Amino acid sequence: HDGAVRLWRGETHSDYQLAQEMTGHVGYVTAVCVTVDGSRIVSADSNGSLRIYDVDDDGSLTGGRELRVREVRGTIVNSVVAHPGGHRLLVHLRDSTVRS
Protein backbone atom coordinates (compact mmCIF):
# COMPACT_ATOMS: atom_id res chain seq x y z
CA HIS A 1 0.00 0.00 0.00
CA ASP A 2 2.87 2.37 -0.73
CA GLY A 3 1.76 3.91 -4.04
CA ALA A 4 4.55 2.29 -6.08
CA VAL A 5 4.44 0.50 -9.42
CA ARG A 6 7.02 -2.27 -9.56
CA LEU A 7 8.51 -3.86 -12.65
CA TRP A 8 9.82 -7.41 -12.20
CA ARG A 9 12.04 -9.31 -14.65
CA GLY A 10 12.80 -12.99 -14.81
CA GLU A 11 14.59 -15.50 -16.97
CA THR A 12 12.28 -18.30 -15.87
CA HIS A 13 8.73 -18.44 -14.55
CA SER A 14 9.95 -18.84 -10.99
CA ASP A 15 12.95 -16.49 -10.88
CA TYR A 16 11.77 -12.86 -10.84
CA GLN A 17 13.82 -9.97 -9.51
CA LEU A 18 12.73 -6.40 -8.86
CA ALA A 19 14.02 -4.37 -11.82
CA GLN A 20 12.44 -0.98 -11.23
CA GLU A 21 10.14 0.87 -8.86
CA MET A 22 8.18 3.96 -9.88
CA THR A 23 6.60 6.11 -7.19
CA GLY A 24 4.13 8.94 -7.52
CA HIS A 25 0.75 7.63 -6.49
CA VAL A 26 -0.59 9.04 -3.23
CA GLY A 27 -3.05 6.20 -2.74
CA TYR A 28 -2.33 2.51 -3.08
CA VAL A 29 -2.09 1.15 -6.63
CA THR A 30 -5.26 -0.74 -7.55
CA ALA A 31 -4.91 -1.38 -11.29
CA VAL A 32 -2.29 -1.57 -14.02
CA CYS A 33 -2.60 -2.17 -17.76
CA VAL A 34 -0.32 -2.25 -20.79
CA THR A 35 -1.33 -0.62 -24.06
CA VAL A 36 -1.94 -2.93 -27.02
CA ASP A 37 1.33 -1.94 -28.70
CA GLY A 38 3.28 -2.36 -25.45
CA SER A 39 4.66 1.18 -25.53
CA ARG A 40 2.96 2.44 -22.36
CA ILE A 41 1.79 1.27 -18.97
CA VAL A 42 -1.10 2.94 -17.16
CA SER A 43 -1.59 2.66 -13.41
CA ALA A 44 -4.48 3.75 -11.21
CA ASP A 45 -4.92 4.15 -7.47
CA SER A 46 -7.33 4.30 -4.57
CA ASN A 47 -7.72 8.08 -4.97
CA GLY A 48 -8.76 7.93 -8.62
CA SER A 49 -5.36 9.06 -9.85
CA LEU A 50 -4.08 7.71 -13.18
CA ARG A 51 -0.42 7.75 -14.22
CA ILE A 52 1.11 6.85 -17.57
CA TYR A 53 4.62 5.48 -18.09
CA ASP A 54 6.54 5.04 -21.33
CA VAL A 55 8.20 1.67 -21.92
CA ASP A 56 11.70 2.18 -23.36
CA ASP A 57 13.33 -0.17 -25.88
CA ASP A 58 15.13 -1.98 -23.06
CA GLY A 59 11.83 -2.50 -21.21
CA SER A 60 12.44 0.09 -18.49
CA LEU A 61 9.78 2.59 -17.48
CA THR A 62 10.13 6.37 -17.79
CA GLY A 63 7.77 9.25 -17.20
CA GLY A 64 5.02 8.58 -14.74
CA ARG A 65 3.08 11.70 -15.60
CA GLU A 66 -0.36 12.10 -14.09
CA LEU A 67 -3.42 11.93 -16.30
CA ARG A 68 -5.93 14.44 -15.02
CA VAL A 69 -9.41 12.96 -15.28
CA ARG A 70 -11.81 14.97 -13.15
CA GLU A 71 -14.58 12.37 -13.32
CA VAL A 72 -12.56 9.71 -11.49
CA ARG A 73 -10.82 11.82 -8.83
CA GLY A 74 -11.56 10.66 -5.31
CA THR A 75 -12.99 7.29 -6.36
CA ILE A 76 -11.19 3.97 -6.07
CA VAL A 77 -10.31 2.54 -9.48
CA ASN A 78 -11.06 -1.19 -9.79
CA SER A 79 -9.57 -1.69 -13.24
CA VAL A 80 -8.24 0.15 -16.25
CA VAL A 81 -8.05 -1.15 -19.83
CA ALA A 82 -6.38 0.47 -22.82
CA HIS A 83 -8.73 0.61 -25.80
CA PRO A 84 -7.27 -1.17 -28.87
CA GLY A 85 -7.48 2.06 -30.88
CA GLY A 86 -4.83 3.54 -28.61
CA HIS A 87 -6.57 6.81 -27.79
CA ARG A 88 -8.88 5.85 -24.93
CA LEU A 89 -8.79 4.25 -21.53
CA LEU A 90 -11.75 2.42 -20.03
CA VAL A 91 -11.81 2.90 -16.27
CA HIS A 92 -14.03 0.88 -13.93
CA LEU A 93 -14.64 2.64 -10.61
CA ARG A 94 -15.58 1.29 -7.19
CA ASP A 95 -18.95 3.04 -7.47
CA SER A 96 -19.74 0.63 -10.37
CA THR A 97 -19.41 3.22 -13.12
CA VAL A 98 -17.30 2.89 -16.25
CA ARG A 99 -15.66 5.97 -17.76
CA SER A 100 -13.84 6.36 -21.05
JSON list of C-alpha atoms in Angstrom, two decimals:
[
{"chain": "A", "resi": 1, "resn": "HIS", "atom": "CA", "xyz": [0.00, 0.00, 0.00]},
{"chain": "A", "resi": 2, "resn": "ASP", "atom": "CA", "xyz": [2.87, 2.37, -0.73]},
{"chain": "A", "resi": 3, "resn": "GLY", "atom": "CA", "xyz": [1.76, 3.91, -4.04]},
{"chain": "A", "resi": 4, "resn": "ALA", "atom": "CA", "xyz": [4.55, 2.29, -6.08]},
{"chain": "A", "resi": 5, "resn": "VAL", "atom": "CA", "xyz": [4.44, 0.50, -9.42]},
{"chain": "A", "resi": 6, "resn": "ARG", "atom": "CA", "xyz": [7.02, -2.27, -9.56]},
{"chain": "A", "resi": 7, "resn": "LEU", "atom": "CA", "xyz": [8.51, -3.86, -12.65]},
{"chain": "A", "resi": 8, "resn": "TRP", "atom": "CA", "xyz": [9.82, -7.41, -12.20]},
{"chain": "A", "resi": 9, "resn": "ARG", "atom": "CA", "xyz": [12.04, -9.31, -14.65]},
{"chain": "A", "resi": 10, "resn": "GLY", "atom": "CA", "xyz": [12.80, -12.99, -14.81]},
{"chain": "A", "resi": 11, "resn": "GLU", "atom": "CA", "xyz": [14.59, -15.50, -16.97]},
{"chain": "A", "resi": 12, "resn": "THR", "atom": "CA", "xyz": [12.28, -18.30, -15.87]},
{"chain": "A", "resi": 13, "resn": "HIS", "atom": "CA", "xyz": [8.73, -18.44, -14.55]},
{"chain": "A", "resi": 14, "resn": "SER", "atom": "CA", "xyz": [9.95, -18.84, -10.99]},
{"chain": "A", "resi": 15, "resn": "ASP", "atom": "CA", "xyz": [12.95, -16.49, -10.88]},
{"chain": "A", "resi": 16, "resn": "TYR", "atom": "CA", "xyz": [11.77, -12.86, -10.84]},
{"chain": "A", "resi": 17, "resn": "GLN", "atom": "CA", "xyz": [13.82, -9.97, -9.51]},
{"chain": "A", "resi": 18, "resn": "LEU", "atom": "CA", "xyz": [12.73, -6.40, -8.86]},
{"chain": "A", "resi": 19, "resn": "ALA", "atom": "CA", "xyz": [14.02, -4.37, -11.82]},
{"chain": "A", "resi": 20, "resn": "GLN", "atom": "CA", "xyz": [12.44, -0.98, -11.23]},
{"chain": "A", "resi": 21, "resn": "GLU", "atom": "CA", "xyz": [10.14, 0.87, -8.86]},
{"chain": "A", "resi": 22, "resn": "MET", "atom": "CA", "xyz": [8.18, 3.96, -9.88]},
{"chain": "A", "resi": 23, "resn": "THR", "atom": "CA", "xyz": [6.60, 6.11, -7.19]},
{"chain": "A", "resi": 24, "resn": "GLY", "atom": "CA", "xyz": [4.13, 8.94, -7.52]},
{"chain": "A", "resi": 25, "resn": "HIS", "atom": "CA", "xyz": [0.75, 7.63, -6.49]},
{"chain": "A", "resi": 26, "resn": "VAL", "atom": "CA", "xyz": [-0.59, 9.04, -3.23]},
{"chain": "A", "resi": 27, "resn": "GLY", "atom": "CA", "xyz": [-3.05, 6.20, -2.74]},
{"chain": "A", "resi": 28, "resn": "TYR", "atom": "CA", "xyz": [-2.33, 2.51, -3.08]},
{"chain": "A", "resi": 29, "resn": "VAL", "atom": "CA", "xyz": [-2.09, 1.15, -6.63]},
{"chain": "A", "resi": 30, "resn": "THR", "atom": "CA", "xyz": [-5.26, -0.74, -7.55]},
{"chain": "A", "resi": 31, "resn": "ALA", "atom": "CA", "xyz": [-4.91, -1.38, -11.29]},
{"chain": "A", "resi": 32, "resn": "VAL", "atom": "CA", "xyz": [-2.29, -1.57, -14.02]},
{"chain": "A", "resi": 33, "resn": "CYS", "atom": "CA", "xyz": [-2.60, -2.17, -17.76]},
{"chain": "A", "resi": 34, "resn": "VAL", "atom": "CA", "xyz": [-0.32, -2.25, -20.79]},
{"chain": "A", "resi": 35, "resn": "THR", "atom": "CA", "xyz": [-1.33, -0.62, -24.06]},
{"chain": "A", "resi": 36, "resn": "VAL", "atom": "CA", "xyz": [-1.94, -2.93, -27.02]},
{"chain": "A", "resi": 37, "resn": "ASP", "atom": "CA", "xyz": [1.33, -1.94, -28.70]},
{"chain": "A", "resi": 38, "resn": "GLY", "atom": "CA", "xyz": [3.28, -2.36, -25.45]},
{"chain": "A", "resi": 39, "resn": "SER", "atom": "CA", "xyz": [4.66, 1.18, -25.53]},
{"chain": "A", "resi": 40, "resn": "ARG", "atom": "CA", "xyz": [2.96, 2.44, -22.36]},
{"chain": "A", "resi": 41, "resn": "ILE", "atom": "CA", "xyz": [1.79, 1.27, -18.97]},
{"chain": "A", "resi": 42, "resn": "VAL", "atom": "CA", "xyz": [-1.10, 2.94, -17.16]},
{"chain": "A", "resi": 43, "resn": "SER", "atom": "CA", "xyz": [-1.59, 2.66, -13.41]},
{"chain": "A", "resi": 44, "resn": "ALA", "atom": "CA", "xyz": [-4.48, 3.75, -11.21]},
{"chain": "A", "resi": 45, "resn": "ASP", "atom": "CA", "xyz": [-4.92, 4.15, -7.47]},
{"chain": "A", "resi": 46, "resn": "SER", "atom": "CA", "xyz": [-7.33, 4.30, -4.57]},
{"chain": "A", "resi": 47, "resn": "ASN", "atom": "CA", "xyz": [-7.72, 8.08, -4.97]},
{"chain": "A", "resi": 48, "resn": "GLY", "atom": "CA", "xyz": [-8.76, 7.93, -8.62]},
{"chain": "A", "resi": 49, "resn": "SER", "atom": "CA", "xyz": [-5.36, 9.06, -9.85]},
{"chain": "A", "resi": 50, "resn": "LEU", "atom": "CA", "xyz": [-4.08, 7.71, -13.18]},
{"chain": "A", "resi": 51, "resn": "ARG", "atom": "CA", "xyz": [-0.42, 7.75, -14.22]},
{"chain": "A", "resi": 52, "resn": "ILE", "atom": "CA", "xyz": [1.11, 6.85, -17.57]},
{"chain": "A", "resi": 53, "resn": "TYR", "atom": "CA", "xyz": [4.62, 5.48, -18.09]},
{"chain": "A", "resi": 54, "resn": "ASP", "atom": "CA", "xyz": [6.54, 5.04, -21.33]},
{"chain": "A", "resi": 55, "resn": "VAL", "atom": "CA", "xyz": [8.20, 1.67, -21.92]},
{"chain": "A", "resi": 56, "resn": "ASP", "atom": "CA", "xyz": [11.70, 2.18, -23.36]},
{"chain": "A", "resi": 57, "resn": "ASP", "atom": "CA", "xyz": [13.33, -0.17, -25.88]},
{"chain": "A", "resi": 58, "resn": "ASP", "atom": "CA", "xyz": [15.13, -1.98, -23.06]},
{"chain": "A", "resi": 59, "resn": "GLY", "atom": "CA", "xyz": [11.83, -2.50, -21.21]},
{"chain": "A", "resi": 60, "resn": "SER", "atom": "CA", "xyz": [12.44, 0.09, -18.49]},
{"chain": "A", "resi": 61, "resn": "LEU", "atom": "CA", "xyz": [9.78, 2.59, -17.48]},
{"chain": "A", "resi": 62, "resn": "THR", "atom": "CA", "xyz": [10.13, 6.37, -17.79]},
{"chain": "A", "resi": 63, "resn": "GLY", "atom": "CA", "xyz": [7.77, 9.25, -17.20]},
{"chain": "A", "resi": 64, "resn": "GLY", "atom": "CA", "xyz": [5.02, 8.58, -14.74]},
{"chain": "A", "resi": 65, "resn": "ARG", "atom": "CA", "xyz": [3.08, 11.70, -15.60]},
{"chain": "A", "resi": 66, "resn": "GLU", "atom": "CA", "xyz": [-0.36, 12.10, -14.09]},
{"chain": "A", "resi": 67, "resn": "LEU", "atom": "CA", "xyz": [-3.42, 11.93, -16.30]},
{"chain": "A", "resi": 68, "resn": "ARG", "atom": "CA", "xyz": [-5.93, 14.44, -15.02]},
{"chain": "A", "resi": 69, "resn": "VAL", "atom": "CA", "xyz": [-9.41, 12.96, -15.28]},
{"chain": "A", "resi": 70, "resn": "ARG", "atom": "CA", "xyz": [-11.81, 14.97, -13.15]},
{"chain": "A", "resi": 71, "resn": "GLU", "atom": "CA", "xyz": [-14.58, 12.37, -13.32]},
{"chain": "A", "resi": 72, "resn": "VAL", "atom": "CA", "xyz": [-12.56, 9.71, -11.49]},
{"chain": "A", "resi": 73, "resn": "ARG", "atom": "CA", "xyz": [-10.82, 11.82, -8.83]},
{"chain": "A", "resi": 74, "resn": "GLY", "atom": "CA", "xyz": [-11.56, 10.66, -5.31]},
{"chain": "A", "resi": 75, "resn": "THR", "atom": "CA", "xyz": [-12.99, 7.29, -6.36]},
{"chain": "A", "resi": 76, "resn": "ILE", "atom": "CA", "xyz": [-11.19, 3.97, -6.07]},
{"chain": "A", "resi": 77, "resn": "VAL", "atom": "CA", "xyz": [-10.31, 2.54, -9.48]},
{"chain": "A", "resi": 78, "resn": "ASN", "atom": "CA", "xyz": [-11.06, -1.19, -9.79]},
{"chain": "A", "resi": 79, "resn": "SER", "atom": "CA", "xyz": [-9.57, -1.69, -13.24]},
{"chain": "A", "resi": 80, "resn": "VAL", "atom": "CA", "xyz": [-8.24, 0.15, -16.25]},
{"chain": "A", "resi": 81, "resn": "VAL", "atom": "CA", "xyz": [-8.05, -1.15, -19.83]},
{"chain": "A", "resi": 82, "resn": "ALA", "atom": "CA", "xyz": [-6.38, 0.47, -22.82]},
{"chain": "A", "resi": 83, "resn": "HIS", "atom": "CA", "xyz": [-8.73, 0.61, -25.80]},
{"chain": "A", "resi": 84, "resn": "PRO", "atom": "CA", "xyz": [-7.27, -1.17, -28.87]},
{"chain": "A", "resi": 85, "resn": "GLY", "atom": "CA", "xyz": [-7.48, 2.06, -30.88]},
{"chain": "A", "resi": 86, "resn": "GLY", "atom": "CA", "xyz": [-4.83, 3.54, -28.61]},
{"chain": "A", "resi": 87, "resn": "HIS", "atom": "CA", "xyz": [-6.57, 6.81, -27.79]},
{"chain": "A", "resi": 88, "resn": "ARG", "atom": "CA", "xyz": [-8.88, 5.85, -24.93]},
{"chain": "A", "resi": 89, "resn": "LEU", "atom": "CA", "xyz": [-8.79, 4.25, -21.53]},
{"chain": "A", "resi": 90, "resn": "LEU", "atom": "CA", "xyz": [-11.75, 2.42, -20.03]},
{"chain": "A", "resi": 91, "resn": "VAL", "atom": "CA", "xyz": [-11.81, 2.90, -16.27]},
{"chain": "A", "resi": 92, "resn": "HIS", "atom": "CA", "xyz": [-14.03, 0.88, -13.93]},
{"chain": "A", "resi": 93, "resn": "LEU", "atom": "CA", "xyz": [-14.64, 2.64, -10.61]},
{"chain": "A", "resi": 94, "resn": "ARG", "atom": "CA", "xyz": [-15.58, 1.29, -7.19]},
{"chain": "A", "resi": 95, "resn": "ASP", "atom": "CA", "xyz": [-18.95, 3.04, -7.47]},
{"chain": "A", "resi": 96, "resn": "SER", "atom": "CA", "xyz": [-19.74, 0.63, -10.37]},
{"chain": "A", "resi": 97, "resn": "THR", "atom": "CA", "xyz": [-19.41, 3.22, -13.12]},
{"chain": "A", "resi": 98, "resn": "VAL", "atom": "CA", "xyz": [-17.30, 2.89, -16.25]},
{"chain": "A", "resi": 99, "resn": "ARG", "atom": "CA", "xyz": [-15.66, 5.97, -17.76]},
{"chain": "A", "resi": 100, "resn": "SER", "atom": "CA", "xyz": [-13.84, 6.36, -21.05]}
]
